[in-house]
Coordinates of C-alpha atoms in Angstrom, one line a residue:
X1 CA -26.8 93.8 49.9
X2 CA -28.8 90.8 50.7
X3 CA -29.1 89.8 47.1
X4 CA -25.3 90.0 46.8
X5 CA -24.9 87.6 49.8
X6 CA -27.4 85.2 48.3
X7 CA -25.5 85.2 45.0
X8 CA -22.2 84.7 46.8
X9 CA -23.6 81.8 48.7
X10 CA -25.1 80.3 45.5
X11 CA -21.8 80.6 43.7
X12 CA -19.8 79.0 46.6
X13 CA -22.3 76.1 46.8
X14 CA -22.3 75.7 43.1
X15 CA -18.5 75.5 43.0
X16 CA -18.5 73.1 46.0
X17 CA -20.9 70.8 44.1
X18 CA -18.7 71.0 41.0
X19 CA -15.7 70.1 43.0
X20 CA -17.3 67.1 44.5
X21 CA -18.6 66.0 41.1
X22 CA -15.0 66.3 39.6
X23 CA -13.6 64.2 42.4
X24 CA -16.4 61.7 41.9
X25 CA -15.7 61.3 38.2
X26 CA -11.9 61.1 38.8
X27 CA -12.4 58.3 41.2
X28 CA -14.5 56.4 38.7
X29 CA -11.8 56.7 36.1
X30 CA -9.0 55.6 38.5
X31 CA -11.0 52.5 39.8
X32 CA -11.9 51.5 36.2
X33 CA -8.3 51.7 35.2
X34 CA -7.2 49.6 38.2
X35 CA -9.9 47.1 37.5
X36 CA -8.7 46.5 33.9
X37 CA -5.1 46.3 35.0
X38 CA -5.8 43.7 37.7
X39 CA -7.8 41.7 35.2
X40 CA -4.9 41.6 32.8
X41 CA -6.1 44.1 30.3
X42 CA -3.1 46.4 30.8
X43 CA -0.8 43.6 29.6
X44 CA -2.3 44.0 26.2
X45 CA -1.8 47.8 26.0
X46 CA 0.8 49.0 23.5
X47 CA 4.2 49.8 25.1
X48 CA 5.5 53.4 25.1
X49 CA 7.5 54.8 22.2
X50 CA 10.6 55.0 24.5
X51 CA 10.3 51.4 25.3
X52 CA 9.8 50.4 21.7
X53 CA 12.9 52.3 20.9
X54 CA 14.8 50.5 23.8
X55 CA 13.6 47.2 22.6
X56 CA 14.6 47.6 19.0
X57 CA 17.9 49.6 19.6
X58 CA 19.3 46.6 21.6
X59 CA 18.7 44.3 18.7
X60 CA 20.0 46.8 16.1
X61 CA 23.2 47.3 18.2
X62 CA 23.7 43.5 18.2
X63 CA 23.4 43.4 14.4
X64 CA 25.5 46.6 13.7
X65 CA 22.6 48.2 11.8
X66 CA 22.2 52.0 11.6
X67 CA 19.4 54.1 10.4
X68 CA 19.0 57.9 10.0
X69 CA 17.0 59.9 12.6
X70 CA 14.3 60.5 9.9
X71 CA 13.9 56.7 9.3
X72 CA 13.7 56.0 13.0
X73 CA 11.1 58.8 13.4
X74 CA 9.0 57.6 10.6
X75 CA 9.1 54.0 11.9
X76 CA 8.1 55.2 15.4
X77 CA 4.7 56.3 14.1
X78 CA 3.5 52.7 14.6
X79 CA 2.3 51.5 17.9
X80 CA 4.1 48.2 18.4
X81 CA 7.6 46.9 18.1
X82 CA 6.7 44.5 15.4
X83 CA 5.2 47.2 13.1
X84 CA 8.0 49.5 14.0
X85 CA 10.6 47.1 12.8
X86 CA 8.8 46.4 9.5
X87 CA 9.1 50.1 8.7
X88 CA 12.8 50.0 8.8
X89 CA 14.5 49.4 5.4
X90 CA 15.8 45.9 4.9
X91 CA 14.1 44.3 7.9
X92 CA 11.0 42.1 7.6
X93 CA 10.1 41.5 11.2
X94 CA 11.3 41.2 14.8
X95 CA 11.9 37.5 14.2
X96 CA 14.2 38.3 11.3
X97 CA 16.4 40.2 13.7
X98 CA 16.1 37.5 16.3
X99 CA 17.2 34.7 14.0
X100 CA 20.7 33.8 13.0
X101 CA 22.0 32.8 9.5
X102 CA 20.7 29.3 9.9
X103 CA 17.2 30.6 10.7
X104 CA 17.4 29.3 14.3
X105 CA 16.3 31.6 17.1
X106 CA 19.2 33.6 18.4
X107 CA 20.4 32.3 21.8
X108 CA 22.3 35.5 22.7
X109 CA 19.3 37.9 22.7
X110 CA 16.8 38.1 25.5
X111 CA 15.0 41.4 25.0
X112 CA 12.1 42.3 27.3
X113 CA 9.0 44.2 26.5
X114 CA 8.9 46.8 29.3
X115 CA 6.5 49.4 30.8
X116 CA 5.8 50.8 34.2
X117 CA 4.2 47.5 35.3
X118 CA 7.4 45.4 34.6
X119 CA 8.8 43.4 31.7
X120 CA 7.7 40.5 29.6
X121 CA 10.8 38.3 29.3
X122 CA 11.4 34.8 28.1
X123 CA 11.1 32.3 31.0
X124 CA 14.2 31.7 33.1
X125 CA 12.8 28.3 34.3
X126 CA 10.3 25.9 32.6
X127 CA 8.5 22.8 34.0
X128 CA 9.0 20.5 31.0
X129 CA 7.4 17.3 32.3
X130 CA 5.9 15.0 32.9
X131 CA 2.2 14.7 32.2
X132 CA 0.2 13.3 35.2
X133 CA 3.4 13.7 37.3
X134 CA 2.3 16.6 39.5
X135 CA 3.3 19.5 37.3
X136 CA 0.1 21.5 38.0
X137 CA 0.5 21.1 41.8
X138 CA 4.1 22.2 41.6
X139 CA 3.2 25.3 39.5
X140 CA 0.4 26.3 41.9
X141 CA 2.7 25.8 44.9
X142 CA 5.3 28.0 43.2
X143 CA 2.9 30.8 42.3
X144 CA 2.4 31.7 46.0
X145 CA 6.1 32.7 46.1
X146 CA 6.3 36.5 45.6
X147 CA 9.3 36.3 43.4
X148 CA 7.7 33.9 40.8
X149 CA 5.4 34.9 38.0
X150 CA 4.1 32.1 35.8
X151 CA 1.8 31.6 32.9
X152 CA -1.4 30.0 33.9
X153 CA -2.2 28.0 30.7
X154 CA 0.3 25.8 29.0
X155 CA 1.9 27.7 26.1
X156 CA 3.0 24.6 24.1
X157 CA 5.4 26.9 22.1
X158 CA 8.3 24.4 21.6
X159 CA 6.0 21.5 20.5
X160 CA 2.8 22.9 18.9
X161 CA 3.2 26.6 18.2
X162 CA 6.8 27.1 17.4
X163 CA 5.9 28.5 13.9
X164 CA 4.2 31.5 15.7
X165 CA 7.5 33.0 16.5
X166 CA 9.5 34.3 19.4
X167 CA 7.6 37.5 19.8
X168 CA 4.3 35.6 20.1
X169 CA 5.9 33.4 22.9
X170 CA 7.2 36.3 24.9
X171 CA 3.9 38.2 24.7
X172 CA 2.3 35.2 26.5
X173 CA 4.5 35.8 29.5
X174 CA 3.3 37.8 32.6
X175 CA 5.0 41.0 33.4
X176 CA 7.8 40.7 36.0
X177 CA 10.0 43.0 38.0
X178 CA 13.8 42.6 38.0
X179 CA 13.7 40.7 41.3
X180 CA 11.2 38.1 40.0
X181 CA 11.6 35.1 37.6
X182 CA 9.3 34.2 34.8
X183 CA 8.1 30.5 34.5
X184 CA 5.9 28.4 32.3
X185 CA 4.9 24.7 32.3
X186 CA 4.2 22.4 29.3
X187 CA 4.7 18.7 30.3
X188 CA 4.7 17.5 26.7
X189 CA 8.1 19.3 26.1
X190 CA 9.9 16.4 27.8
X191 CA 8.6 13.8 25.3
X192 CA 8.9 16.1 22.2
X193 CA 11.9 15.4 20.0
X194 CA 12.3 18.9 18.7
X195 CA 11.8 20.6 22.0
X196 CA 15.5 20.4 23.3
X197 CA 17.0 21.8 20.2
X198 CA 14.4 24.6 20.0
X199 CA 14.7 25.7 23.5
X200 CA 18.6 25.5 23.4
X201 CA 18.4 27.8 20.3
X202 CA 16.5 30.4 22.4
X203 CA 18.6 30.0 25.6
X204 CA 21.1 27.5 26.9
X205 CA 20.8 28.9 30.4
X206 CA 17.1 28.0 31.1
X207 CA 16.6 26.0 34.2
X208 CA 14.6 22.8 33.5
X209 CA 12.3 21.1 36.1
X210 CA 11.0 17.5 35.5
X211 CA 8.4 16.2 37.9
X212 CA 8.5 12.4 37.7
X213 CA 6.3 9.7 39.2
X214 CA 6.2 5.9 39.3
X215 CA 5.6 5.2 35.5
X216 CA 3.1 2.5 36.2
X217 CA 1.0 4.7 38.4
X218 CA 1.5 7.6 36.0
X219 CA 0.2 5.4 33.1
X220 CA -2.9 4.5 35.0
X221 CA -3.6 8.1 35.9
X222 CA -3.1 9.1 32.3
X223 CA -5.6 6.4 31.2
X224 CA -8.1 7.6 33.8
X225 CA -7.9 11.1 32.6
X226 CA -8.5 10.1 29.0
X227 CA -11.3 7.7 30.1
X228 CA -13.1 10.6 31.8
X229 CA -13.2 12.4 28.4
X230 CA -13.8 9.3 26.2
X231 CA -16.1 6.9 28.2
X232 CA -15.9 4.4 25.3
X233 CA -12.2 3.9 25.5
X234 CA -10.9 0.3 25.3
X235 CA -9.7 -1.3 28.5
X236 CA -6.3 -0.4 30.1
X237 CA -5.1 -4.0 29.4
X238 CA -6.0 -4.0 25.7
X239 CA -4.2 -0.7 25.2
X240 CA -1.1 -1.8 27.2
X241 CA -0.3 -4.9 25.2
X242 CA 0.4 -5.2 21.6
X243 CA -0.1 -8.9 21.9
X244 CA -1.9 -10.1 24.9
X245 CA -0.7 -13.7 24.3
X246 CA 3.0 -12.9 24.4
X247 CA 2.6 -10.0 26.8
X248 CA 4.5 -7.6 24.5
X249 CA 4.1 -4.0 25.7
X250 CA 2.8 -1.4 23.1
X251 CA 5.3 1.4 23.4
X252 CA 3.5 3.4 20.8
X253 CA 0.6 4.1 23.3
X254 CA 1.5 7.5 24.7
X255 CA 0.5 6.5 28.3
X256 CA 3.2 3.9 28.2
X257 CA 5.8 5.8 26.1
X258 CA 5.9 8.9 28.4
X259 CA 7.1 6.7 31.3
X260 CA 10.3 5.6 29.6
X261 CA 12.0 8.6 31.3
X262 CA 15.6 7.5 30.5
X263 CA 15.0 7.6 26.7
X264 CA 13.4 11.1 26.8
X265 CA 16.2 12.4 29.1
X266 CA 18.9 11.2 26.6
X267 CA 17.4 13.6 24.0
X268 CA 17.6 16.5 26.4
X269 CA 21.1 15.8 27.6
X270 CA 22.3 16.2 24.0
X271 CA 21.8 19.9 24.5
X272 CA 21.7 20.7 28.3
X273 CA 24.1 19.6 31.0
X274 CA 22.6 17.7 34.0
X275 CA 23.2 20.7 36.2
X276 CA 20.4 22.5 34.4
X277 CA 17.8 20.0 35.5
X278 CA 15.9 19.4 38.7
X279 CA 14.1 16.2 39.1
X280 CA 11.2 16.5 41.4
X281 CA 9.5 13.4 43.0
X282 CA 5.8 13.4 42.3
X283 CA 5.4 11.1 45.3
X284 CA 7.3 13.3 47.7
X285 CA 5.3 16.3 46.4
X286 CA 2.3 14.6 47.9
X287 CA 3.9 13.2 51.1
X288 CA 6.3 16.0 51.9
X289 CA 5.4 19.1 49.7
X290 CA 7.3 21.5 51.9
X291 CA 10.5 19.5 51.7
X292 CA 10.3 19.1 48.0
X293 CA 9.4 22.8 47.5
X294 CA 12.5 23.6 49.5
X295 CA 14.6 21.8 46.9
X296 CA 12.8 23.6 44.1
X297 CA 13.3 27.0 45.6
X298 CA 17.0 26.4 46.1
X299 CA 17.4 25.3 42.5
X300 CA 15.6 28.5 41.3
X301 CA 17.7 30.7 43.5
X302 CA 14.8 31.7 45.6
X303 CA 14.4 32.3 49.3
X304 CA 12.6 29.5 51.1
X305 CA 9.3 31.3 51.6
X306 CA 7.0 28.4 50.7
X307 CA 7.2 26.1 53.8
X308 CA 5.1 23.6 55.7
X309 CA 2.9 26.4 57.1
X310 CA 1.3 26.8 53.6
X311 CA 0.0 23.2 53.3
X312 CA -2.5 20.8 54.7
X313 CA -3.4 17.3 53.5
X314 CA -6.8 16.9 52.0
X315 CA -8.0 13.3 52.9
X316 CA -10.8 13.4 50.3
X317 CA -8.6 14.3 47.4
X318 CA -5.6 12.4 48.6
X319 CA -3.1 15.1 48.2
X320 CA -1.9 18.4 49.8
X321 CA -3.8 21.7 49.3
X322 CA -2.8 25.2 50.1
X323 CA -4.1 26.6 53.4
X324 CA -6.6 29.5 53.3
X325 CA -4.9 32.6 52.0
X326 CA -5.5 35.8 53.9
X327 CA -8.7 37.5 52.8
X328 CA -10.1 34.2 51.3
X329 CA -13.0 32.3 52.7
X330 CA -11.7 28.8 51.8
X331 CA -8.4 27.0 51.1
X332 CA -6.9 26.4 47.6
X333 CA -7.1 23.0 46.2
X334 CA -6.5 21.8 42.6
X335 CA -9.6 21.3 40.5
X336 CA -12.0 18.3 40.3
X337 CA -10.0 16.8 37.5
X338 CA -7.2 16.1 40.0
X339 CA -7.3 13.2 42.3
X340 CA -9.8 11.1 40.3
X341 CA -10.2 7.5 41.6
X342 CA -8.5 5.0 39.3
X343 CA -10.3 2.1 37.7
X344 CA -9.7 -1.5 38.8
X345 CA -6.8 -3.0 36.8
X346 CA -5.7 -6.6 37.0
X347 CA -2.6 -7.0 39.3
X348 CA -1.0 -9.2 36.6
X349 CA -1.2 -6.4 34.1
X350 CA 0.4 -4.0 36.5
X351 CA 3.1 -6.5 37.4
X352 CA 4.0 -7.1 33.7
X353 CA 4.1 -3.3 33.2
X354 CA 6.3 -2.9 36.2
X355 CA 8.8 -5.5 34.8
X356 CA 8.8 -3.7 31.5
X357 CA 9.7 -0.3 33.2
X358 CA 12.4 -1.8 35.6
X359 CA 15.4 -1.6 33.3
X360 CA 14.4 1.9 32.1
X361 CA 14.0 3.0 35.7
X362 CA 17.4 1.8 36.7
X363 CA 19.0 3.6 33.9
X364 CA 17.1 6.7 34.8
X365 CA 18.4 6.4 38.4
X366 CA 21.9 6.2 37.1
X367 CA 21.5 9.1 34.8
X368 CA 20.0 11.4 37.4
X369 CA 22.0 10.2 40.4
X370 CA 18.8 9.7 42.3
X371 CA 16.9 6.5 43.3
X372 CA 13.2 7.3 43.2
X373 CA 12.3 3.9 44.7
X374 CA 9.7 2.8 42.2
X375 CA 11.0 -0.8 42.2

């Protein structure tokens, strides 16, 4: 009798230990999965067969293509939409389906890659310019809005990597819910001749944000950034003038050329109406970030959730930073590369450059209907 009790107690204790051990291993698996998802690994996981089928069926319906159940079943043995499409007779790739007869990207298709964590869609809004205008600050301010998801790094799809294709571009995007908007920023788009046509071919409904700044100050900031990477760079004056005797400005130097905003805007207005643009003042983004962010949120159709309570002015850097988020030990400021002190430049050089930009600025004011007060 005593032996039986001992065996029963042993079995109960053994089962209890096994149960605890099972729970322990289950918790390890769950926490490991959550860790990888939070670090972005889940974004690279293949989407489900159901979602692949949804993705492709939308395109096939557009094209009026039909395949037998056996062909669809065979094609579904692959793990990605791209490889799935290649198994269908007569179709080379997803890009083939997404391109029109003239080999341009189809503007009428915006298919998302979906799973339980949201969808990867083409951006509904893009910060297209300008370099050293305050684009990074604007993006970081926007990213604290719960309804905005944005790519951290600059994709450079419409200027450098267009040949990689539409599927490559969409896969760079973060996953978003239906209530959120997808954004990216690449300031060089504004000064790239091919960018307006390429973006229009993808979607004529994309909202475009241009952060502009006094072109003289912007040119000096641009030079300062390059100088930090290339200490042997010639002086600002020697790069500014094509001929120092005549005072002729060298517009082939990118630091000067970028600031001719009116010229670049003309290229974009050939494809997009002015209503698709929001011109953000880089100066006001520093002096009144909450006010300028209010305009941006209105333009994007967002609730005004980013307000003055989110900002404080950093005297050392000379621009606003985000106040300490909950659960963080310190506030969020832009990196060391932002707010660099500018080198000493002759007032005569700056005055000559300001005179050069004046007519372009006036035209830009007329085109946008906004006087930025640079003159």
